[in-house]
Amino acid sequence: MWTLYQFPLCPFSRKVRIALAEKNVDFALELEYPWARSDRLLGLNQAGQTPVLAGEKPGPLVHSQAICEYFEETVEKAPLLGSGSAARAEVRRLTAWFDEKCYAEATNPLLLERMYKRVVLRQPPEARTLRAASQAVALHLDRIEALLGERRWLAGATFSLADVAAFAQLSVADYLGGLGFSGYPDTKQWYSAVKSRPSVRRLLPDRMEGLVPPPHYDKLDF
Ligand SMILES: N[C@@H](CCC(=O)N[C@@H](CS)C(=O)NCC(=O)O)C(=O)O
């Protein structure tokens, strides 16, 4: 059986967990905190990053996009990249947008200030960085609201890896108290639709040790 090395607030591990669950691929979870630099994680991935998927051939598979694309190519059920070159290019563009820009500008600063400083460094968060992260979250919500003005799902008419990647980033911000939907009605409806999927409901009960999410975090009517 596959084992996913991850921690509950790693957005890239969430992306992989949702994609694998959509495709009905079974896997166990093992906890790894990248900052602990464990020999086990470094042995699986020299970069010392999560997620890593191992335990079956051709594992270990490293990097969320490489893992998701491996299963896209090998499991027919629940295609997540869309059909046709143009559709796939759009799914990949938006997936990269959330993986790279949303993570760098919004999720990662929130993780550093509200998770890493609290749980590992035992330091208070910096208000200036939190303000900048919150402005970045709003910019990404603006972008999503605009996309949903034209489409049912982020990349088009069907649920795709772009929705998975966006939800993975935003749900971490949500856990950390950094997400609100005031002024974003279409985004709230989309977030609720993604949250209701069985693949997503499975990961909502997970908790990061030492950090309690807001009460609405795992509720379907939030
Ligand atoms: N692009 C990679 C990013 C993975 C990543 O940045 N993981 C974070 C945890 S959420 C990590 O391991 N950070 C520690 C580090 O970069 O040293 C992917 O999609 O898998």
mmCIF file of C-alpha atoms and ligand atoms in Angstrom:
data_model
loop_
_atom_site.group_PDB
_atom_site.id
_atom_site.type_symbol
_atom_site.label_atom_id
_atom_site.label_comp_id
_atom_site.label_asym_id
_atom_site.label_seq_id
_atom_site.Cartn_x
_atom_site.Cartn_y
_atom_site.Cartn_z
ATOM 1 C CA MET A 1 0.000 0.000 0.000
ATOM 2 C CA TRP A 2 1.066 3.595 -0.611
ATOM 3 C CA THR A 3 2.086 5.762 2.342
ATOM 4 C CA LEU A 4 1.913 9.557 2.185
ATOM 5 C CA TYR A 5 4.504 11.391 4.282
ATOM 6 C CA GLN A 6 2.909 14.687 5.233
ATOM 7 C CA PHE A 7 1.686 16.962 8.006
ATOM 8 C CA PRO A 8 -1.885 18.226 8.461
ATOM 9 C CA LEU A 9 -1.260 21.843 7.396
ATOM 10 C CA CYS A 10 0.939 21.128 4.366
ATOM 11 C CA PRO A 11 -1.193 22.452 1.462
ATOM 12 C CA PHE A 12 0.660 20.310 -1.097
ATOM 13 C CA SER A 13 -0.050 17.161 0.933
ATOM 14 C CA ARG A 14 -3.723 18.202 1.071
ATOM 15 C CA LYS A 15 -3.701 18.555 -2.719
ATOM 16 C CA VAL A 16 -2.335 14.995 -3.071
ATOM 17 C CA ARG A 17 -4.729 13.565 -0.453
ATOM 18 C CA ILE A 18 -7.769 15.023 -2.244
ATOM 19 C CA ALA A 19 -6.580 13.951 -5.715
ATOM 20 C CA LEU A 20 -5.839 10.368 -4.565
ATOM 21 C CA ALA A 21 -9.177 10.106 -2.756
ATOM 22 C CA GLU A 22 -11.015 11.350 -5.883
ATOM 23 C CA LYS A 23 -9.328 8.527 -7.783
ATOM 24 C CA ASN A 24 -10.033 5.936 -5.091
ATOM 25 C CA VAL A 25 -6.328 5.235 -4.513
ATOM 26 C CA ASP A 26 -5.741 3.820 -1.022
ATOM 27 C CA PHE A 27 -2.974 5.224 1.129
ATOM 28 C CA ALA A 28 -1.867 5.440 4.749
ATOM 29 C CA LEU A 29 -0.616 8.632 6.395
ATOM 30 C CA GLU A 30 2.709 9.123 8.181
ATOM 31 C CA LEU A 31 3.558 12.333 9.967
ATOM 32 C CA GLU A 32 6.685 14.224 8.858
ATOM 33 C CA TYR A 33 7.514 17.815 9.741
ATOM 34 C CA PRO A 34 9.999 19.149 7.149
ATOM 35 C CA TRP A 35 11.625 21.429 9.746
ATOM 36 C CA ALA A 36 12.570 18.356 11.844
ATOM 37 C CA ARG A 37 14.819 17.171 8.948
ATOM 38 C CA SER A 38 14.285 13.491 9.901
ATOM 39 C CA ASP A 39 16.570 10.863 8.353
ATOM 40 C CA ARG A 40 13.445 9.073 7.095
ATOM 41 C CA LEU A 41 12.181 12.095 5.149
ATOM 42 C CA LEU A 42 15.650 13.006 3.833
ATOM 43 C CA GLY A 43 16.112 9.377 2.755
ATOM 44 C CA LEU A 44 12.887 9.559 0.729
ATOM 45 C CA ASN A 45 13.395 13.079 -0.603
ATOM 46 C CA GLN A 46 16.777 14.797 -0.512
ATOM 47 C CA ALA A 47 14.987 18.152 -0.668
ATOM 48 C CA GLY A 48 13.485 17.353 2.745
ATOM 49 C CA GLN A 49 10.031 18.513 1.614
ATOM 50 C CA THR A 50 6.559 17.056 2.030
ATOM 51 C CA PRO A 51 4.619 15.473 0.363
ATOM 52 C CA VAL A 52 6.324 12.189 -0.521
ATOM 53 C CA LEU A 53 4.377 9.092 -1.573
ATOM 54 C CA ALA A 54 6.186 5.779 -1.073
ATOM 55 C CA GLY A 55 5.671 2.086 -0.402
ATOM 56 C CA GLU A 56 4.770 0.877 -3.900
ATOM 57 C CA LYS A 57 6.573 0.838 -7.228
ATOM 58 C CA PRO A 58 7.697 3.230 -8.740
ATOM 59 C CA GLY A 59 7.916 5.162 -5.442
ATOM 60 C CA PRO A 60 9.082 7.201 -3.761
ATOM 61 C CA LEU A 61 7.165 9.818 -5.718
ATOM 62 C CA VAL A 62 8.134 13.369 -4.807
ATOM 63 C CA HIS A 63 6.414 16.743 -5.464
ATOM 64 C CA SER A 64 2.652 17.214 -5.414
ATOM 65 C CA GLN A 65 2.302 17.866 -9.142
ATOM 66 C CA ALA A 66 4.465 14.855 -10.093
ATOM 67 C CA ILE A 67 2.375 12.650 -7.781
ATOM 68 C CA CYS A 68 -0.967 13.938 -9.095
ATOM 69 C CA GLU A 69 0.119 13.622 -12.727
ATOM 70 C CA TYR A 70 1.439 10.074 -12.141
ATOM 71 C CA PHE A 71 -2.024 8.974 -10.976
ATOM 72 C CA GLU A 72 -3.737 10.989 -13.706
ATOM 73 C CA GLU A 73 -1.770 8.912 -16.221
ATOM 74 C CA THR A 74 -2.253 5.546 -14.503
ATOM 75 C CA VAL A 75 -5.792 5.707 -13.045
ATOM 76 C CA GLU A 76 -8.665 6.404 -15.408
ATOM 77 C CA LYS A 77 -11.260 7.178 -12.742
ATOM 78 C CA ALA A 78 -12.059 10.843 -12.038
ATOM 79 C CA PRO A 79 -9.880 12.662 -14.583
ATOM 80 C CA LEU A 80 -8.574 15.856 -13.001
ATOM 81 C CA LEU A 81 -6.622 17.470 -15.835
ATOM 82 C CA GLY A 82 -9.473 17.841 -18.312
ATOM 83 C CA SER A 83 -9.659 16.504 -21.822
ATOM 84 C CA GLY A 84 -7.813 18.088 -24.711
ATOM 85 C CA SER A 85 -4.586 20.076 -24.793
ATOM 86 C CA ALA A 86 -6.218 23.471 -24.290
ATOM 87 C CA ALA A 87 -8.232 22.306 -21.271
ATOM 88 C CA ARG A 88 -5.142 20.681 -19.732
ATOM 89 C CA ALA A 89 -3.092 23.845 -20.278
ATOM 90 C CA GLU A 90 -5.736 25.875 -18.416
ATOM 91 C CA VAL A 91 -5.900 23.389 -15.511
ATOM 92 C CA ARG A 92 -2.088 23.393 -15.252
ATOM 93 C CA ARG A 93 -1.909 27.212 -15.440
ATOM 94 C CA LEU A 94 -4.340 27.660 -12.556
ATOM 95 C CA THR A 95 -2.880 24.790 -10.516
ATOM 96 C CA ALA A 96 0.566 26.412 -10.784
ATOM 97 C CA TRP A 97 -0.955 29.791 -9.884
ATOM 98 C CA PHE A 98 -2.296 28.459 -6.578
ATOM 99 C CA ASP A 99 0.692 26.197 -5.843
ATOM 100 C CA GLU A 100 3.202 28.965 -6.499
ATOM 101 C CA LYS A 101 1.663 32.419 -6.085
ATOM 102 C CA CYS A 102 -1.040 31.743 -3.519
ATOM 103 C CA TYR A 103 1.419 29.690 -1.449
ATOM 104 C CA ALA A 104 4.227 32.274 -1.624
ATOM 105 C CA GLU A 105 2.051 35.341 -1.014
ATOM 106 C CA ALA A 106 -0.649 34.068 1.344
ATOM 107 C CA THR A 107 -0.441 30.504 2.698
ATOM 108 C CA ASN A 108 3.260 30.318 3.494
ATOM 109 C CA PRO A 109 3.388 33.639 5.406
ATOM 110 C CA LEU A 110 0.319 32.516 7.389
ATOM 111 C CA LEU A 111 1.966 29.155 8.094
ATOM 112 C CA LEU A 112 5.165 30.850 9.247
ATOM 113 C CA GLU A 113 3.438 33.413 11.457
ATOM 114 C CA ARG A 114 0.542 31.393 12.874
ATOM 115 C CA MET A 115 1.908 27.828 12.866
ATOM 116 C CA TYR A 116 5.720 27.677 12.802
ATOM 117 C CA LYS A 117 6.292 30.612 15.174
ATOM 118 C CA ARG A 118 3.672 29.332 17.597
ATOM 119 C CA VAL A 119 4.334 25.589 17.549
ATOM 120 C CA VAL A 120 8.083 25.484 16.927
ATOM 121 C CA LEU A 121 9.654 28.846 17.841
ATOM 122 C CA ARG A 122 7.142 29.804 20.580
ATOM 123 C CA GLN A 123 7.159 33.392 19.316
ATOM 124 C CA PRO A 124 4.267 35.793 18.661
ATOM 125 C CA PRO A 125 3.307 36.474 15.018
ATOM 126 C CA GLU A 126 4.365 39.687 13.286
ATOM 127 C CA ALA A 127 1.342 41.944 12.645
ATOM 128 C CA ARG A 128 2.835 43.490 9.477
ATOM 129 C CA THR A 129 3.371 40.085 7.797
ATOM 130 C CA LEU A 130 -0.122 38.954 8.821
ATOM 131 C CA ARG A 131 -1.631 42.115 7.274
ATOM 132 C CA ALA A 132 0.244 41.510 4.013
ATOM 133 C CA ALA A 133 -0.870 37.844 3.974
ATOM 134 C CA SER A 134 -4.462 38.868 4.546
ATOM 135 C CA GLN A 135 -4.274 41.348 1.614
ATOM 136 C CA ALA A 136 -2.825 38.535 -0.523
ATOM 137 C CA VAL A 137 -5.681 36.185 0.460
ATOM 138 C CA ALA A 138 -8.156 38.904 -0.633
ATOM 139 C CA LEU A 139 -6.414 39.249 -4.010
ATOM 140 C CA HIS A 140 -6.669 35.505 -4.594
ATOM 141 C CA LEU A 141 -10.345 35.541 -3.579
ATOM 142 C CA ASP A 142 -10.915 38.413 -6.071
ATOM 143 C CA ARG A 143 -9.323 36.272 -8.752
ATOM 144 C CA ILE A 144 -11.452 33.219 -7.886
ATOM 145 C CA GLU A 145 -14.656 35.307 -7.788
ATOM 146 C CA ALA A 146 -13.827 36.639 -11.281
ATOM 147 C CA LEU A 147 -13.194 33.120 -12.652
ATOM 148 C CA LEU A 148 -16.441 31.836 -11.151
ATOM 149 C CA GLY A 149 -18.329 34.667 -12.866
ATOM 150 C CA GLU A 150 -17.565 32.852 -16.115
ATOM 151 C CA ARG A 151 -17.293 29.172 -15.129
ATOM 152 C CA ARG A 152 -18.880 26.512 -12.933
ATOM 153 C CA TRP A 153 -15.460 25.341 -11.647
ATOM 154 C CA LEU A 154 -12.173 27.228 -11.681
ATOM 155 C CA ALA A 155 -10.776 25.848 -14.934
ATOM 156 C CA GLY A 156 -14.059 25.264 -16.768
ATOM 157 C CA ALA A 157 -17.188 23.141 -16.706
ATOM 158 C CA THR A 158 -15.769 20.250 -14.665
ATOM 159 C CA PHE A 159 -14.077 19.820 -11.271
ATOM 160 C CA SER A 160 -10.313 19.670 -11.801
ATOM 161 C CA LEU A 161 -6.907 19.751 -10.172
ATOM 162 C CA ALA A 162 -7.144 23.568 -10.235
ATOM 163 C CA ASP A 163 -10.063 23.351 -7.752
ATOM 164 C CA VAL A 164 -8.088 20.852 -5.658
ATOM 165 C CA ALA A 165 -4.971 23.061 -5.570
ATOM 166 C CA ALA A 166 -6.942 26.232 -4.759
ATOM 167 C CA PHE A 167 -8.937 24.513 -2.010
ATOM 168 C CA ALA A 168 -5.762 22.989 -0.555
ATOM 169 C CA GLN A 169 -4.200 26.462 -0.124
ATOM 170 C CA LEU A 170 -7.374 28.228 1.072
ATOM 171 C CA SER A 171 -8.319 25.505 3.568
ATOM 172 C CA VAL A 172 -4.948 25.938 5.288
ATOM 173 C CA ALA A 173 -5.593 29.711 5.476
ATOM 174 C CA ASP A 174 -9.052 28.851 6.862
ATOM 175 C CA TYR A 175 -7.583 26.573 9.560
ATOM 176 C CA LEU A 176 -5.270 29.439 10.533
ATOM 177 C CA GLY A 177 -8.154 31.925 10.809
ATOM 178 C CA GLY A 178 -7.140 33.808 7.655
ATOM 179 C CA LEU A 179 -10.164 33.293 5.399
ATOM 180 C CA GLY A 180 -13.495 35.162 5.168
ATOM 181 C CA PHE A 181 -16.045 35.196 2.353
ATOM 182 C CA SER A 182 -17.711 38.565 2.875
ATOM 183 C CA GLY A 183 -18.109 40.093 -0.612
ATOM 184 C CA TYR A 184 -17.322 36.767 -2.326
ATOM 185 C CA PRO A 185 -20.693 34.968 -2.761
ATOM 186 C CA ASP A 186 -19.665 32.779 -5.711
ATOM 187 C CA THR A 187 -16.399 31.808 -4.032
ATOM 188 C CA LYS A 188 -18.249 30.864 -0.841
ATOM 189 C CA GLN A 189 -20.598 28.621 -2.829
ATOM 190 C CA TRP A 190 -17.648 27.041 -4.679
ATOM 191 C CA TYR A 191 -15.729 26.515 -1.398
ATOM 192 C CA SER A 192 -18.802 24.875 0.125
ATOM 193 C CA ALA A 193 -19.218 22.587 -2.917
ATOM 194 C CA VAL A 194 -15.571 21.477 -2.712
ATOM 195 C CA LYS A 195 -15.776 21.061 1.074
ATOM 196 C CA SER A 196 -18.786 18.757 0.652
ATOM 197 C CA ARG A 197 -16.940 16.270 -1.550
ATOM 198 C CA PRO A 198 -16.184 12.953 0.221
ATOM 199 C CA SER A 199 -12.509 13.283 -0.803
ATOM 200 C CA VAL A 200 -12.284 16.556 1.145
ATOM 201 C CA ARG A 201 -14.522 15.649 4.105
ATOM 202 C CA ARG A 202 -12.034 12.920 5.007
ATOM 203 C CA LEU A 203 -9.252 15.385 5.779
ATOM 204 C CA LEU A 204 -11.249 18.003 7.674
ATOM 205 C CA PRO A 205 -11.124 16.178 11.064
ATOM 206 C CA ASP A 206 -7.273 16.250 11.034
ATOM 207 C CA ARG A 207 -5.686 18.560 13.558
ATOM 208 C CA MET A 208 -2.227 20.095 13.755
ATOM 209 C CA GLU A 209 -0.787 19.414 17.208
ATOM 210 C CA GLY A 210 -0.884 22.584 19.303
ATOM 211 C CA LEU A 211 -3.190 24.510 16.951
ATOM 212 C CA VAL A 212 -6.989 24.552 17.136
ATOM 213 C CA PRO A 213 -8.892 25.773 14.029
ATOM 214 C CA PRO A 214 -11.852 28.197 14.272
ATOM 215 C CA PRO A 215 -15.196 26.467 15.048
ATOM 216 C CA HIS A 216 -16.538 26.879 11.480
ATOM 217 C CA TYR A 217 -13.479 25.172 9.919
ATOM 218 C CA ASP A 218 -14.918 21.672 9.478
ATOM 219 C CA LYS A 219 -18.603 22.668 9.236
ATOM 220 C CA LEU A 220 -20.345 22.261 5.900
ATOM 221 C CA ASP A 221 -22.645 25.237 6.654
ATOM 222 C CA PHE A 222 -20.082 27.880 7.634
HETATM 223 N N1 LIG B 1 6.349 22.421 -5.055
HETATM 224 C C1 LIG B 1 6.407 21.429 -3.995
HETATM 225 C C2 LIG B 1 6.377 22.214 -2.691
HETATM 226 C C3 LIG B 1 6.513 21.357 -1.453
HETATM 227 C C4 LIG B 1 6.712 22.237 -0.221
HETATM 228 O O1 LIG B 1 7.110 23.417 -0.314
HETATM 229 N N2 LIG B 1 6.434 21.638 0.953
HETATM 230 C C5 LIG B 1 6.658 22.366 2.177
HETATM 231 C C6 LIG B 1 5.663 21.931 3.259
HETATM 232 S S1 LIG B 1 4.027 22.447 2.873
HETATM 233 C C7 LIG B 1 8.036 22.006 2.709
HETATM 234 O O2 LIG B 1 8.386 20.855 2.735
HETATM 235 N N3 LIG B 1 8.783 23.034 3.140
HETATM 236 C C8 LIG B 1 10.088 22.842 3.701
HETATM 237 C C9 LIG B 1 11.188 23.236 2.757
HETATM 238 O O3 LIG B 1 10.909 23.733 1.658
HETATM 239 O O4 LIG B 1 12.341 23.054 3.149
HETATM 240 C C10 LIG B 1 5.207 20.476 -4.145
HETATM 241 O O5 LIG B 1 4.246 20.827 -4.853
HETATM 242 O O6 LIG B 1 5.240 19.366 -3.585
#
